[in-house]
Amino acid sequence: MRDQAISQRIGTRLSRGYLVGFGLLVIASEMLPVPRAVQDTVYDLVSLSVVVAIVVGTRLHQPRARVAWYLMAIGQGLWVIADTTFNWGQDVLHVETFPTISDGFYLLGYPVLAAGIALLVKDRMRARRDLGPFLDTATVTAGLCLLSWILLARPTIESLHQSPGAAAVAAAYPAMDILLVGALIRLVSSPGGRSPAFRMLLAALALLITADTLSVAFDLFATNTVSVVEYLWLLSYVAWGSAAMHPSMTELSDPVSSPELHFRGLRLLAVVLATLISPAILAVHEVTGVTVDVWAVIIGSVVMFLLVVMRMSLAIEQIAAAHEALEKLQDELAVQATHDPLTGLANRTQSMRLLAGSLGRSRRSGTTTGVLFIDLDGFKDVNDSHGHRSGDAVLRQVALRMGEEIREGDFVGRLGGDEFVVGIEDVTDEADAIALADRLIAAISKEIVVDETLNVRVGASVGIALGRGGETSVETLLNEADLAVYRAKAAGRGCALLFGGDARAALKRHHDTELAIVEAIARNELVLHYQPIVNLHTSEVDGFEALVRWDRPGIGLLHPAQFLPIAESSDLICDLDAWVLQTAVTQLAAWNEERGDRELQMAVNISGRHISRQRIRHDVAAALGVTGIDPGQLVIEVTETALMDGSAAADNLEVLRGTGVVVSLDDFGTGYQSSTQLLRLPVDLLKIDRQYVDTGSPATRSLLELMVKAAQAFGVRVVAEGVEHQDQLDLVRRLGCEYAQGYYLGMPVPAERLHPREPRMLSA
Ligand code: C2E
Ligand code: MG
Ligand code: MG
């Protein structure tokens, strides 16, 4: 890595230094009045330096296409030999004949250089196996060949008609330049980035071709402007050498991952211009009367015509192939959007769509549509004990088996997880739907072979809902089937249950009550009662628990058991809790004011759903922020089941405790967790459920003792709930509970019936 960075830095410096140094040398030698011999020496030096530069650059940067660069070095080397022999012949031996041995070296250099460039971009081109660019290059090259033949080669040959050998050699130069043009077009049309090395190589080629063409033209018209041509050749060398030493020279041969076409429009323009060369030549001939080689024009036109036809047929093929690929992709996307990738069944969206179709048809035909909601029993165990791979295999098997049970026209979909849906049309009798459900349960419950070593069994509970389009919607039908499956599970699993009239009424009542609670919160129909919590060491009231009631118009005061379960079935409970939090804390702030201290605590119950939501943090912060009470005065009561619901609840509690809020574990002893496990949870207080305080049996008394001891061992203070008699109070005091709460110590009452200034009155 480090070495690479160093070689990159060296390469950049070398490349720049070379470009500037030799560039200036070239300009100076051509501009200043120096003797011819000096100029020739500079020329030889520069052309030799390219070979060195290419070798140095290749060794330094180690590109993929080393062979290509070495070919270019050889090509340039051949030209060095050619230049030297030419200058030697001219300056020392004063040879004026044409051709000489140096022409052999010159002409040999061209194909070697062209091959080097072709090889250089081979890997770039590989990413796109496409004959198109090649055909385009061929067309343009053919056009240029024609032009070069008409303008340069043929007149050259004619001017040397007395010596056919010389004519052939002279005509070979423009032909060789065509090779370079081909290489240039290949370079330009190769995909991938345009690095500094790329640009310099391009410049070198363009300068070279221009200089060569000018040289032939000047020869032809016997104009002595050698110095301009020489100038361009030298600059081309410098650009070439600088390209070879630049670190970006490696990118030229790097394969391109997503080839984008370069110069698409430019290439088209080049092809069009090339094909217009023939008519242009004829037009010039017609207008000026200059004689042209008609056969060359004919041959050139035919070649270009054939190339263009090939290009067209290729393009048509490519378009057809692209179209086909697009259609395939569209089909695949459609399947992906509508199907569950694991089982191949309709996904939730598609299932809803299919059900909507069934309902629509049932409305028109007056028939009934049935929805079977299938929930697997015991699937979680398979997943947990044998891994997701086995779980996936089970889901696939179940999907297959269900597919085999249904009639044509009905469908099976996967709603997600281990929940499936079956839609059936034309249900004439409830019994048919129930029979299908039973068949599905039987099929699913058969042993499933996961692999050679593992056979598992899962079961299924099914909820059925029936309806007609116009009378019911897809959502309602699915909801009803969902509720029925919930009841089927509650009824002992492995059975099918039909959503009936009473269930429908219950669902409606549920919805109505939910709406009523929303309104109750908005209209302040909820009220809080406060029950004192007594410190058993001081016999004083240390705080209160806020307990919600609903003063429902026309019905009277409702207790939490009568409406909380409904609020708890949705996020509505969070709004309710937030209202309680705010109201209780506001009351506490008023008491703080009255008492002139900040010693009372206020306990507020927070449901499991709320405590596992992020919003609890904001709700608590908002309540504290508005009232300005100490966080330590607020106690959050959560039940142990709420804490078993995953890490979100524990995280939130941790954050709340961090701000100073006290956390209390409510109804302790009613869950399933062992006490030691629970005591590791982030809590400050433990409220032992009242069933343990009820001193009926010695066994419960021992349990109570055990819990108090465990809590003390973990340094957690204990509140005894439900103290109704003096002997219960004596017991919990004796066992070492710090606090007690119960009807004996104080009933939950509205704030106006409390006198927080005289706490002793309340502590009985
Ligand atoms: P909890 O948090 O365990 O509250 C104590 C419950 O025991 C209260 O019933 C209280 O009236 C009752 N209680 C107190 N002392 C005695 C006693 O000596 N004997 C008997 N038999 N019962 C006693 P309540 O007010 O009906 O509340 C029932 C439950 O509803 C609460 O149990 C709490 O879990 C929940 N709850 C009450 N208010 C809220 C609230 O604002 N938000 C949430 N999420 N839940 C609340
Ligand atoms: Mg409570
Ligand atoms: Mg409790």
PDB file of N, CA, C and O and ligand atoms in Angstrom, residues 545-547 603-605 637 666-667 687 721 741, ligand 2:
ATOM      1  N   GLU A 545     -50.099   6.725  44.872  1.00  0.00           N
ATOM      2  CA  GLU A 545     -50.154   6.103  43.540  1.00  0.00           C
ATOM      3  C   GLU A 545     -51.357   6.683  42.822  1.00  0.00           C
ATOM      4  O   GLU A 545     -52.453   6.742  43.385  1.00  0.00           O
ATOM      5  N   ALA A 546     -51.137   7.133  41.595  1.00  0.00           N
ATOM      6  CA  ALA A 546     -52.236   7.683  40.804  1.00  0.00           C
ATOM      7  C   ALA A 546     -52.940   6.536  40.093  1.00  0.00           C
ATOM      8  O   ALA A 546     -52.290   5.765  39.391  1.00  0.00           O
ATOM      9  N   LEU A 547     -54.259   6.424  40.302  1.00  0.00           N
ATOM     10  CA  LEU A 547     -55.024   5.348  39.666  1.00  0.00           C
ATOM     11  C   LEU A 547     -56.139   5.976  38.831  1.00  0.00           C
ATOM     12  O   LEU A 547     -56.881   6.834  39.305  1.00  0.00           O
ATOM     13  N   ALA A 603     -46.500   7.940  42.283  1.00  0.00           N
ATOM     14  CA  ALA A 603     -46.289   6.741  41.467  1.00  0.00           C
ATOM     15  C   ALA A 603     -47.326   6.702  40.352  1.00  0.00           C
ATOM     16  O   ALA A 603     -48.513   6.925  40.588  1.00  0.00           O
ATOM     17  N   VAL A 604     -46.856   6.469  39.160  1.00  0.00           N
ATOM     18  CA  VAL A 604     -47.750   6.422  37.991  1.00  0.00           C
ATOM     19  C   VAL A 604     -47.554   5.082  37.293  1.00  0.00           C
ATOM     20  O   VAL A 604     -46.425   4.634  37.108  1.00  0.00           O
ATOM     21  N   ASN A 605     -48.670   4.437  36.932  1.00  0.00           N
ATOM     22  CA  ASN A 605     -48.582   3.149  36.228  1.00  0.00           C
ATOM     23  C   ASN A 605     -48.352   3.374  34.735  1.00  0.00           C
ATOM     24  O   ASN A 605     -49.028   4.189  34.117  1.00  0.00           O
ATOM     25  N   GLU A 637     -44.335   2.926  37.629  1.00  0.00           N
ATOM     26  CA  GLU A 637     -44.641   1.529  37.975  1.00  0.00           C
ATOM     27  C   GLU A 637     -44.838   0.724  36.694  1.00  0.00           C
ATOM     28  O   GLU A 637     -45.666   1.059  35.860  1.00  0.00           O
ATOM     29  N   ASP A 666     -44.184  -3.476  39.592  1.00  0.00           N
ATOM     30  CA  ASP A 666     -45.540  -3.629  40.134  1.00  0.00           C
ATOM     31  C   ASP A 666     -45.974  -5.091  40.110  1.00  0.00           C
ATOM     32  O   ASP A 666     -45.479  -5.881  39.296  1.00  0.00           O
ATOM     33  N   ASP A 667     -46.925  -5.415  40.976  1.00  0.00           N
ATOM     34  CA  ASP A 667     -47.551  -6.751  40.984  1.00  0.00           C
ATOM     35  C   ASP A 667     -46.514  -7.858  41.009  1.00  0.00           C
ATOM     36  O   ASP A 667     -46.650  -8.877  40.321  1.00  0.00           O
ATOM     37  N   LYS A 687     -43.028  -3.872  44.244  1.00  0.00           N
ATOM     38  CA  LYS A 687     -44.348  -3.894  44.883  1.00  0.00           C
ATOM     39  C   LYS A 687     -44.856  -5.320  44.866  1.00  0.00           C
ATOM     40  O   LYS A 687     -45.216  -5.850  43.809  1.00  0.00           O
ATOM     41  N   GLU A 721     -48.386  -4.523  48.828  1.00  0.00           N
ATOM     42  CA  GLU A 721     -49.648  -4.029  48.283  1.00  0.00           C
ATOM     43  C   GLU A 721     -50.825  -4.712  48.970  1.00  0.00           C
ATOM     44  O   GLU A 721     -50.706  -5.832  49.465  1.00  0.00           O
ATOM     45  N   GLN A 741     -49.199  -0.319  51.215  1.00  0.00           N
ATOM     46  CA  GLN A 741     -50.281   0.390  50.521  1.00  0.00           C
ATOM     47  C   GLN A 741     -51.492  -0.516  50.608  1.00  0.00           C
ATOM     48  O   GLN A 741     -51.369  -1.735  50.518  1.00  0.00           O
TER      49      GLN A 741
HETATM   50 MG    MG B   2     -49.555   0.216  40.328  1.00  0.00          MG
END
